[in-house]
Amino acid sequence: MLKVKSLSAGYQGNDVVHQVDFEVGSGEAVMIIGSNGAGKTTLFRAMCGLLVPSSGQVFFEGTDISGAPAERIARLGLRFVAAERHLFPQMTVHENLLLGANPYRPDPKTMSLILDLFPRLAERRRQHAGTMSGGEQQMLAVGRALMSKPRLLVLDEPSTGLAPLLAQAAYEALGALRKQGLTVLVAEQQVPLAMSFSERGYVLENGYIKLQGTAQELAANPIVRRAYLGVT
Amino acid sequence: MIANILDGIVLGLQFGLLAAGLTLVYGLGGVLNLAYGQMAVISAIVITLALSAGVPVLLAVALGLFVGGLAGLILDLTILRPVYRLRGEPRVLLSLLLTLGVSFIIDGFLNWRYPLETLSLRIPGEAVEILGVPMRRGSLIASAITLVTFAALFGFFRYTSLGRAVRSVIQDQEGARLVGIYPHRMLRLILVLSGVLAGLVAVTRSMVTPVDAQSGLSITVFALIVTVVGGLGNVAGALLAGIILGIVSVIAANLIGTYISLIILLAAAALTILIRPAGLLGVKE
């Protein structure tokens, strides 16, 4: 479904990620793990059209989307939930969700599925997004992305700014979406959370893919255990 | 006193309408259009020429508004192209310089070709008494048009998906792109809308005072002041600021003198920047 080939990207001519290769198959849940500053956000921004890659290619369902603008990529069905969420703060929860369906008409069935998944959003429907807590904003960001019935959901650090219990709840919600057949790619530095949810993963270090494998393989890898799982 | 306040509201509604087109373009695209007043003047001259050619009033006005919108579209397609490549402060500065240049060119051309054309849409009939104050029909019709326009603007932004898409770009451009909205298309739409609004300003203003080739600068200046006080990109703020400044301006003119009212308006704008940099209804970032 998604194929990234030798992608390099960065800011002002200095590459932060170097020749990254990875793939996400239809129906999979894939994680990209790495510590703060490893280049996860830069990689996702370059992939989703918010940053023009310096070299390499990105294919989404066979279409070359390398360097395409974010708005076009979003319309193809690849929805990105950024760590900063980028909600519309002076609009209500309801309006944010309606906008998520763009460019299509909001589907009431999808809307009620999302409100079932995140009952908090139903309670706060008339509240402005900017006045909600971090956890609620994260739910809204995911809900907004789901309104368009995306083919692939890409999340950058969904646990950012969330208390441990809320972060866990966020991943449980993602797990529920997985069961409905959604393809998900997630970047996460809280590795145990991502491990519990993904089937496969890649380890990004200093902008390079260092390791890859199934979640079990990575969890058993001594380097991963030491660096990311806190096992000595 | 009631007379002052009513006159102030009439003037204030005009101020609000003046600012609406300018504030939207700035809030959405970081473009400060100093040729805004000249867009209004172009519409005014088109209407005047159409009227003298025997075109019926409503058709002439429609033509004027169309040309105003066209002027906005032409700005978007030509002079603003290089502006769109920049971000942040340089973007605002370049837009300001380029549109100032455009305003000089338009002013020069209009003063050379149409120095005597004056748009003055007199509404005949007796004054109407409101709360015991006789009000001119022209003022009342201009105010009614303004109120209907604002109601339409609010309805558009609140209840249509296109209006929501425009607001989303004002609130978080990256967020808008991530839901598949093209910011440039929204900006083009708003530039056309602001041209139409500028044309409407010419129409309503000409019901109260004549609009001619020299009116451009003062329209831009008033629009800027109201935009600053109301908050950038905020249509409701423009309306509120317009009404407050209108009342202040009429009272100042009557108590002290007309010469003082522009100074007071500028002081109000300066004070707003000091106390509430985001404007009356602005939200802190």
Coordinates of C-alpha atoms in Angstrom, one line a residue:
Chain A
M1 CA 0.0 0.0 0.0
L2 CA 2.8 2.4 0.9
K3 CA 6.3 2.0 -0.3
V4 CA 9.1 4.4 0.6
K5 CA 12.3 4.1 -1.4
S6 CA 15.6 5.6 -0.4
L7 CA 14.0 8.7 1.0
S8 CA 16.2 11.5 2.3
A9 CA 14.8 14.8 3.7
G10 CA 15.8 17.6 6.0
Y11 CA 15.9 21.4 6.4
Q12 CA 18.0 24.0 4.6
G13 CA 20.0 21.4 2.7
N14 CA 20.9 19.4 5.8
D15 CA 19.3 16.0 5.6
V16 CA 17.9 14.6 8.8
V17 CA 16.8 11.3 7.4
H18 CA 18.9 9.4 5.0
Q19 CA 17.9 6.8 2.3
V20 CA 15.1 5.4 4.3
D21 CA 13.3 2.3 2.9
F22 CA 10.2 0.8 4.3
E23 CA 6.8 -0.6 3.3
V24 CA 3.3 -0.9 4.7
G25 CA 1.1 -3.6 3.4
S26 CA -2.7 -3.4 3.2
G27 CA -4.3 -4.2 6.5
E28 CA -1.0 -4.0 8.4
A29 CA -0.1 -2.1 11.6
V30 CA 3.5 -0.9 11.3
M31 CA 5.5 1.1 13.7
I32 CA 8.6 3.2 13.3
I33 CA 10.3 3.5 16.6
G34 CA 13.2 5.7 17.6
S35 CA 14.2 8.1 20.3
N36 CA 13.5 11.8 20.3
G37 CA 15.4 13.5 17.4
A38 CA 15.9 10.3 15.4
G39 CA 14.0 11.8 12.5
K40 CA 10.6 10.2 12.7
T41 CA 8.7 13.5 12.3
T42 CA 10.9 14.7 9.4
L43 CA 10.4 11.3 7.7
F44 CA 6.6 11.5 8.1
R45 CA 6.4 15.2 7.0
A46 CA 8.4 14.4 3.9
M47 CA 6.2 11.4 3.2
C48 CA 2.9 13.3 3.7
G49 CA 3.8 16.3 1.6
L50 CA 4.5 18.9 4.3
L51 CA 8.2 18.9 3.4
V52 CA 9.7 18.3 0.0
P53 CA 12.1 15.4 0.1
S54 CA 15.7 16.0 -1.1
S55 CA 15.7 12.6 -2.8
G56 CA 14.0 9.3 -3.0
Q57 CA 10.5 8.2 -3.8
V58 CA 7.2 7.5 -2.1
F59 CA 4.5 5.3 -3.7
F60 CA 1.0 5.2 -2.3
E61 CA -1.1 2.4 -3.9
G62 CA 1.1 2.5 -6.9
T63 CA 0.9 6.3 -7.4
D64 CA 4.2 8.2 -7.1
I65 CA 3.5 10.9 -4.5
S66 CA 7.1 12.0 -4.0
G67 CA 7.1 15.8 -3.4
A68 CA 3.3 16.1 -4.0
P69 CA 1.6 18.7 -1.8
A70 CA 0.0 17.5 1.5
E71 CA -3.5 18.5 0.3
R72 CA -3.3 16.2 -2.7
I73 CA -1.9 13.3 -0.7
A74 CA -4.7 13.7 1.9
R75 CA -7.2 13.6 -1.0
L76 CA -5.7 10.3 -2.2
G77 CA -6.7 8.7 1.2
L78 CA -3.5 8.9 3.2
R79 CA -4.4 10.9 6.3
F80 CA -1.7 12.2 8.6
V81 CA -2.2 12.9 12.3
A82 CA 0.7 15.2 13.3
A83 CA 2.1 15.2 16.8
E84 CA 1.0 18.9 17.1
R85 CA -2.5 17.8 15.9
H86 CA -3.2 20.9 13.9
L87 CA -6.9 21.1 14.9
F88 CA -9.0 24.2 14.2
P89 CA -9.0 25.7 17.6
Q90 CA -11.9 28.2 17.3
M91 CA -14.2 25.7 15.7
T92 CA -16.3 23.2 17.6
V93 CA -15.6 19.5 17.8
H94 CA -18.4 18.9 15.3
E95 CA -17.1 21.4 12.8
N96 CA -13.6 19.9 13.0
L97 CA -15.1 16.5 12.3
L98 CA -17.1 17.8 9.4
L99 CA -14.0 19.3 7.9
G100 CA -12.2 16.0 8.2
A101 CA -14.5 14.5 5.6
N102 CA -13.3 17.0 3.0
P103 CA -13.4 16.9 0.0
Y104 CA -16.5 14.6 0.4
R105 CA -19.8 15.2 2.1
P106 CA -19.6 14.2 5.8
D107 CA -21.1 10.7 6.1
P108 CA -23.4 10.5 9.2
K109 CA -22.7 6.8 9.6
T110 CA -18.9 7.4 9.8
M111 CA -19.6 10.3 12.2
S112 CA -21.6 8.1 14.6
L113 CA -19.0 5.3 14.4
I114 CA -16.3 7.9 15.5
L115 CA -18.5 9.2 18.3
D116 CA -19.0 5.6 19.5
L117 CA -15.3 5.0 19.5
F118 CA -14.6 8.3 21.3
P119 CA -17.7 9.0 23.5
R120 CA -15.8 12.0 25.0
L121 CA -16.1 13.7 21.6
A122 CA -19.9 13.2 21.6
E123 CA -20.1 14.9 25.0
R124 CA -18.0 17.8 23.8
R125 CA -19.6 18.2 20.4
R126 CA -20.3 21.9 20.8
Q127 CA -17.1 22.8 22.5
H128 CA -14.3 24.6 20.8
A129 CA -11.3 22.3 20.0
G130 CA -8.8 24.8 21.4
T131 CA -10.4 24.6 24.9
M132 CA -10.1 20.8 25.2
S133 CA -7.5 18.8 27.1
G134 CA -4.6 17.1 25.3
G135 CA -6.2 13.7 25.4
E136 CA -9.5 15.0 24.0
Q137 CA -7.6 16.9 21.3
Q138 CA -5.7 13.7 20.3
M139 CA -9.0 11.9 20.0
L140 CA -10.4 14.7 17.9
A141 CA -7.3 14.7 15.6
V142 CA -7.7 10.9 15.0
G143 CA -11.5 11.3 14.6
R144 CA -11.1 14.1 12.1
A145 CA -8.7 12.0 10.1
L146 CA -11.1 9.0 10.2
M147 CA -14.0 11.1 8.8
S148 CA -12.6 10.8 5.3
K149 CA -12.5 6.9 5.6
P150 CA -8.8 6.9 4.9
R151 CA -7.0 4.0 3.2
L152 CA -4.0 4.6 5.4
L153 CA -3.8 6.4 8.7
V154 CA -0.4 7.7 9.7
L155 CA 0.1 8.9 13.2
D156 CA 3.1 10.8 14.6
E157 CA 3.6 10.1 18.3
P158 CA -0.1 9.8 19.3
S159 CA 1.0 9.5 22.9
T160 CA 2.6 13.0 23.0
G161 CA 1.5 15.0 26.0
L162 CA -0.8 12.3 27.3
A163 CA -0.8 10.8 30.8
P164 CA 0.2 7.1 30.7
L165 CA -3.4 5.9 31.1
L166 CA -4.7 8.1 28.3
A167 CA -1.9 7.1 26.0
Q168 CA -2.8 3.5 26.6
A169 CA -6.5 4.3 25.9
A170 CA -5.4 6.0 22.7
Y171 CA -3.7 2.8 21.6
E172 CA -6.7 0.7 22.6
A173 CA -8.8 2.9 20.3
L174 CA -6.3 2.4 17.5
G175 CA -6.4 -1.4 18.2
A176 CA -10.2 -1.3 17.7
L177 CA -9.8 0.5 14.4
R178 CA -7.3 -2.1 13.3
K179 CA -9.8 -4.8 13.9
Q180 CA -12.1 -3.0 11.5
G181 CA -9.4 -3.5 8.8
L182 CA -7.8 0.0 8.9
T183 CA -4.1 0.1 7.8
V184 CA -2.0 2.1 10.3
L185 CA 1.5 3.4 10.4
V186 CA 2.6 4.9 13.6
A187 CA 5.8 6.6 14.8
E188 CA 6.4 6.3 18.6
Q189 CA 9.1 6.8 21.1
Q190 CA 7.2 5.1 23.9
V191 CA 8.1 1.8 22.4
P192 CA 6.2 -0.6 24.6
L193 CA 2.9 1.1 23.6
A194 CA 3.7 0.7 19.9
M195 CA 4.9 -2.9 20.4
S196 CA 1.5 -3.9 21.9
F197 CA -0.2 -2.6 18.8
S198 CA 1.9 -3.3 15.8
E199 CA 2.8 -6.4 13.8
R200 CA 5.9 -5.1 12.3
G201 CA 8.3 -2.3 12.9
Y202 CA 11.4 -0.4 11.9
V203 CA 14.0 1.2 14.2
L204 CA 15.1 4.7 13.1
E205 CA 18.3 5.9 14.6
N206 CA 20.1 9.2 13.7
G207 CA 18.0 9.3 10.5
Y208 CA 18.9 5.7 9.3
I209 CA 16.8 2.6 9.5
K210 CA 18.9 0.4 11.8
L211 CA 16.7 -2.7 12.3
Q212 CA 13.5 -4.1 11.1
G213 CA 11.4 -7.1 11.8
T214 CA 8.1 -8.4 13.4
A215 CA 7.1 -7.0 16.7
Q216 CA 8.2 -10.2 18.4
E217 CA 11.6 -10.2 16.7
L218 CA 12.2 -6.6 17.7
A219 CA 11.0 -7.2 21.3
A220 CA 13.5 -10.0 21.5
N221 CA 16.4 -8.0 20.0
P222 CA 19.0 -7.2 22.7
I223 CA 19.7 -3.7 21.2
V224 CA 16.0 -2.8 21.2
R225 CA 15.5 -4.2 24.7
R226 CA 18.4 -2.2 26.1
A227 CA 17.7 1.1 24.2
Y228 CA 13.9 1.3 24.1
L229 CA 12.4 -1.2 26.5
G230 CA 14.5 -0.3 29.5
V231 CA 15.7 -3.9 30.0
T232 CA 19.3 -4.3 31.1
Chain B
M1 CA -26.8 62.3 21.9
I2 CA -29.1 59.8 20.3
A3 CA -28.6 61.5 17.0
N4 CA -24.8 61.2 17.4
I5 CA -25.1 57.5 18.2
L6 CA -27.4 56.7 15.3
D7 CA -25.1 58.7 12.9
G8 CA -22.2 56.8 14.5
I9 CA -23.8 53.4 13.8
V10 CA -24.5 54.4 10.2
L11 CA -20.9 55.4 9.8
G12 CA -19.7 52.4 11.8
L13 CA -21.5 49.9 9.6
Q14 CA -19.7 51.5 6.6
F15 CA -16.4 51.2 8.5
G16 CA -17.2 47.5 9.2
L17 CA -17.9 46.8 5.6
L18 CA -14.7 48.6 4.6
A19 CA -12.7 46.4 6.8
A20 CA -14.3 43.0 6.1
G21 CA -12.7 42.5 2.7
L22 CA -9.2 43.7 3.9
T23 CA -9.2 41.7 7.1
L24 CA -10.2 38.4 5.4
V25 CA -7.4 38.6 2.9
Y26 CA -4.9 39.4 5.6
G27 CA -6.1 36.7 8.0
L28 CA -6.3 34.0 5.3
G29 CA -3.3 34.7 3.2
G30 CA -0.9 37.1 5.1
V31 CA -1.5 39.6 2.3
L32 CA -2.0 43.2 3.1
N33 CA -3.8 44.7 0.1
L34 CA -3.1 48.4 0.0
A35 CA -4.8 48.7 -3.3
Y36 CA -8.1 47.8 -1.6
G37 CA -9.5 51.4 -1.8
Q38 CA -8.6 51.6 -5.4
M39 CA -10.6 48.4 -6.1
A40 CA -13.6 50.2 -4.7
V41 CA -12.9 53.2 -6.8
I42 CA -12.6 51.1 -10.0
S43 CA -16.1 49.7 -9.2
A44 CA -17.4 53.2 -8.6
I45 CA -16.1 54.4 -11.9
V46 CA -17.4 51.4 -13.8
I47 CA -20.9 52.0 -12.3
T48 CA -20.7 55.7 -13.1
L49 CA -19.7 55.0 -16.7
A50 CA -22.5 52.4 -17.0
L51 CA -25.1 54.7 -15.6
S52 CA -24.1 57.5 -18.0
A53 CA -24.3 55.0 -20.9
G54 CA -28.0 54.5 -19.9
V55 CA -27.6 51.1 -18.1
P56 CA -30.3 50.6 -15.4
V57 CA -29.0 51.2 -11.8
L58 CA -29.2 47.6 -10.6
L59 CA -27.5 46.2 -13.6
A60 CA -24.8 48.9 -13.4
V61 CA -24.2 48.0 -9.7
A62 CA -24.0 44.3 -10.6
L63 CA -21.5 45.2 -13.3
G64 CA -19.5 47.3 -10.8
L65 CA -19.4 44.4 -8.3
F66 CA -18.4 42.0 -11.0
V67 CA -15.5 44.2 -12.0
G68 CA -14.5 44.5 -8.4
G69 CA -14.3 40.7 -8.1
L70 CA -12.4 40.6 -11.3
A71 CA -9.9 43.0 -10.0
G72 CA -9.3 40.7 -7.0
L73 CA -8.8 37.7 -9.3
I74 CA -6.3 39.7 -11.4
L75 CA -4.4 40.6 -8.3
D76 CA -4.2 37.0 -7.3
L77 CA -3.1 35.8 -10.8
T78 CA -0.5 38.5 -11.4
I79 CA 1.2 40.8 -8.8
L80 CA 0.6 38.4 -5.8
R81 CA 2.3 35.4 -7.5
P82 CA 5.8 36.3 -6.1
V83 CA 4.2 37.1 -2.7
Y84 CA 2.8 33.6 -2.4
R85 CA 6.4 32.1 -2.5
L86 CA 7.2 33.8 0.7
R87 CA 6.2 33.2 4.3
G88 CA 5.8 35.3 7.4
E89 CA 7.0 38.8 7.7
P90 CA 8.7 39.1 4.2
R91 CA 5.4 38.0 2.7
V92 CA 3.4 40.8 4.4
L93 CA 6.1 43.4 3.5
L94 CA 6.3 42.3 -0.2
S95 CA 2.5 42.3 -0.5
L96 CA 2.3 45.7 1.1
L97 CA 4.9 47.2 -1.3
L98 CA 3.6 45.6 -4.4
T99 CA -0.1 46.5 -3.8
L100 CA 1.0 50.0 -2.9
G101 CA 2.6 50.2 -6.3
V102 CA -0.6 48.9 -7.9
S103 CA -2.6 51.5 -6.0
F104 CA -0.4 54.3 -7.4
I105 CA -0.8 52.9 -10.9
I106 CA -4.6 52.7 -10.6
D107 CA -4.8 56.2 -9.0
G108 CA -2.6 57.7 -11.7
F109 CA -4.7 56.0 -14.5
L110 CA -8.0 57.0 -13.0
N111 CA -7.0 60.6 -12.3
W112 CA -5.8 60.9 -15.9
R113 CA -8.7 59.2 -17.7
Y114 CA -11.6 59.7 -15.3
P115 CA -10.8 62.8 -13.2
L116 CA -14.4 64.0 -13.2
E117 CA -16.4 60.8 -12.9
T118 CA -18.2 60.8 -9.6
L119 CA -20.5 58.1 -8.2
S120 CA -23.3 59.5 -6.2
L121 CA -26.3 57.2 -5.8
R122 CA -28.8 59.6 -4.4
I123 CA -31.8 58.0 -2.9
P124 CA -34.8 60.4 -3.3
G125 CA -37.4 60.9 -0.7
E126 CA -38.1 62.5 2.7
A127 CA -36.0 61.8 5.8
V128 CA -37.3 59.0 8.0
E129 CA -37.6 59.5 11.7
I130 CA -36.0 56.9 13.9
L131 CA -36.2 57.4 17.7
G132 CA -37.1 61.0 17.0
V133 CA -34.1 61.6 14.8
P134 CA -34.6 62.3 11.1
M135 CA -32.3 60.0 9.1
R136 CA -31.6 60.3 5.4
R137 CA -32.9 57.5 3.3
G138 CA -29.5 57.0 1.7
S139 CA -27.9 56.3 5.1
L140 CA -30.7 53.8 6.0
I141 CA -30.5 51.9 2.7
A142 CA -26.7 51.8 2.9
S143 CA -26.9 50.5 6.5
A144 CA -29.5 47.9 5.5
I145 CA -27.3 46.6 2.6
T146 CA -24.4 46.4 5.0
L147 CA -26.3 44.4 7.6
V148 CA -27.6 42.0 4.9
T149 CA -24.1 41.6 3.6
F150 CA -22.7 40.8 7.1
A151 CA -25.6 38.3 7.7
A152 CA -24.7 36.6 4.4
L153 CA -21.0 36.5 5.3
F154 CA -21.7 35.0 8.7
G155 CA -24.0 32.5 7.2
F156 CA -21.5 31.6 4.6
F157 CA -18.7 31.0 7.1
R158 CA -20.8 29.2 9.6
Y159 CA -23.1 27.0 7.6
T160 CA -21.5 26.1 4.3
S161 CA -18.6 23.6 3.9
L162 CA -16.8 26.1 1.6
G163 CA -17.0 28.8 4.4
R164 CA -15.7 26.3 6.9
A165 CA -12.9 25.4 4.6
V166 CA -11.9 29.1 4.4
R167 CA -12.0 29.4 8.2
S168 CA -9.9 26.3 8.6
V169 CA -7.1 27.9 6.6
I170 CA -7.3 31.0 8.7
Q171 CA -7.1 29.0 11.9
D172 CA -4.4 26.4 11.0
Q173 CA -3.1 26.3 7.5
E174 CA -1.2 23.1 7.9
G175 CA -4.2 21.4 9.5
A176 CA -6.3 22.5 6.5
R177 CA -3.8 21.0 4.1
L178 CA -3.9 17.7 6.0
V179 CA -7.6 17.4 5.5
G180 CA -7.2 18.0 1.7
I181 CA -8.0 21.7 1.5
Y182 CA -6.0 23.8 -1.1
P183 CA -5.0 27.0 0.7
H184 CA -4.3 28.8 -2.5
R185 CA -7.8 28.1 -3.9
M186 CA -9.3 29.5 -0.8
L187 CA -7.2 32.6 -1.0
R188 CA -8.2 33.2 -4.6
L189 CA -11.8 32.8 -3.6
I190 CA -11.4 35.3 -0.8
L191 CA -9.6 37.8 -3.0
V192 CA -12.5 37.7 -5.4
L193 CA -14.9 38.1 -2.5
S194 CA -12.9 41.1 -1.2
G195 CA -13.1 42.7 -4.6
V196 CA -16.9 42.3 -4.6
L197 CA -17.0 43.7 -1.0
A198 CA -14.8 46.7 -2.1
G199 CA -17.4 47.3 -4.9
L200 CA -20.2 47.2 -2.4
V201 CA -18.3 49.7 -0.2
A202 CA -18.3 52.1 -3.2
V203 CA -22.0 51.6 -3.7
T204 CA -23.1 52.1 -0.1
R205 CA -20.6 55.0 0.5
S206 CA -21.9 56.7 -2.6
M207 CA -25.4 56.8 -1.1
V208 CA -24.0 59.1 1.6
T209 CA -20.9 60.8 0.1
P210 CA -19.7 61.0 -3.5
V211 CA -17.0 58.5 -4.5
D212 CA -14.5 59.6 -7.2
A213 CA -11.0 58.9 -8.4
Q214 CA -9.5 60.5 -5.3
S215 CA -11.4 58.3 -2.8
G216 CA -9.1 55.3 -2.9
L217 CA -6.5 56.2 -0.3
S218 CA -9.0 57.3 2.4
I219 CA -11.0 54.1 1.9
T220 CA -7.8 52.0 2.4
V221 CA -6.7 54.0 5.5
F222 CA -10.1 53.6 7.2
A223 CA -10.2 49.9 6.3
L224 CA -6.7 49.5 7.8
I225 CA -7.6 51.2 11.1
V226 CA -10.8 49.2 11.5
T227 CA -8.9 46.0 10.6
V228 CA -6.3 46.6 13.3
V229 CA -8.9 47.3 16.0
G230 CA -11.2 44.4 15.0
G231 CA -8.4 41.8 14.8
L232 CA -6.9 40.4 11.6
G233 CA -9.0 37.9 9.8
N234 CA -12.0 38.4 12.1
V235 CA -15.2 39.5 10.3
A236 CA -17.2 39.8 13.5
G237 CA -14.4 41.9 14.9
A238 CA -14.5 44.2 11.9
L239 CA -18.2 44.8 12.4
L240 CA -17.9 45.5 16.1
A241 CA -14.8 47.7 15.7
G242 CA -16.5 49.5 12.9
I243 CA -19.5 50.4 15.0
I244 CA -17.5 51.5 18.0
L245 CA -15.1 53.6 15.9
G246 CA -18.1 55.1 14.0
I247 CA -19.7 56.3 17.2
V248 CA -16.4 57.6 18.6
S249 CA -15.7 59.3 15.4
V250 CA -19.1 61.1 15.1
I251 CA -19.1 62.2 18.7
A252 CA -15.5 63.5 18.4
A253 CA -16.3 65.4 15.3
N254 CA -19.3 67.0 16.9
L255 CA -17.7 67.9 20.2
I256 CA -14.3 69.0 18.9
G257 CA -14.3 69.2 15.1
T258 CA -14.0 67.0 12.0
Y259 CA -10.3 67.4 11.8
I260 CA -9.8 65.6 15.1
S261 CA -11.8 62.5 14.3
L262 CA -9.2 60.9 12.0
I263 CA -6.5 61.5 14.7
I264 CA -8.8 59.9 17.3
L265 CA -9.3 56.9 15.0
L266 CA -5.6 56.5 14.5
A267 CA -5.0 56.8 18.3
A268 CA -7.7 54.1 18.8
A269 CA -5.8 51.8 16.4
A270 CA -2.5 52.5 18.1
L271 CA -4.0 51.9 21.6
T272 CA -5.5 48.6 20.4
I273 CA -2.1 47.3 19.3
L274 CA -0.7 48.2 22.7
I275 CA -3.4 46.7 24.8
R276 CA -4.9 43.9 22.7
P277 CA -2.5 43.2 19.8
A278 CA -4.9 40.5 18.5
G279 CA -7.8 43.0 18.2
L280 CA -11.1 43.3 20.1
L281 CA -12.3 39.8 19.5
G282 CA -8.9 38.4 18.9
V283 CA -7.7 35.1 20.5
K284 CA -4.2 34.8 21.8
E285 CA -2.1 32.4 19.9

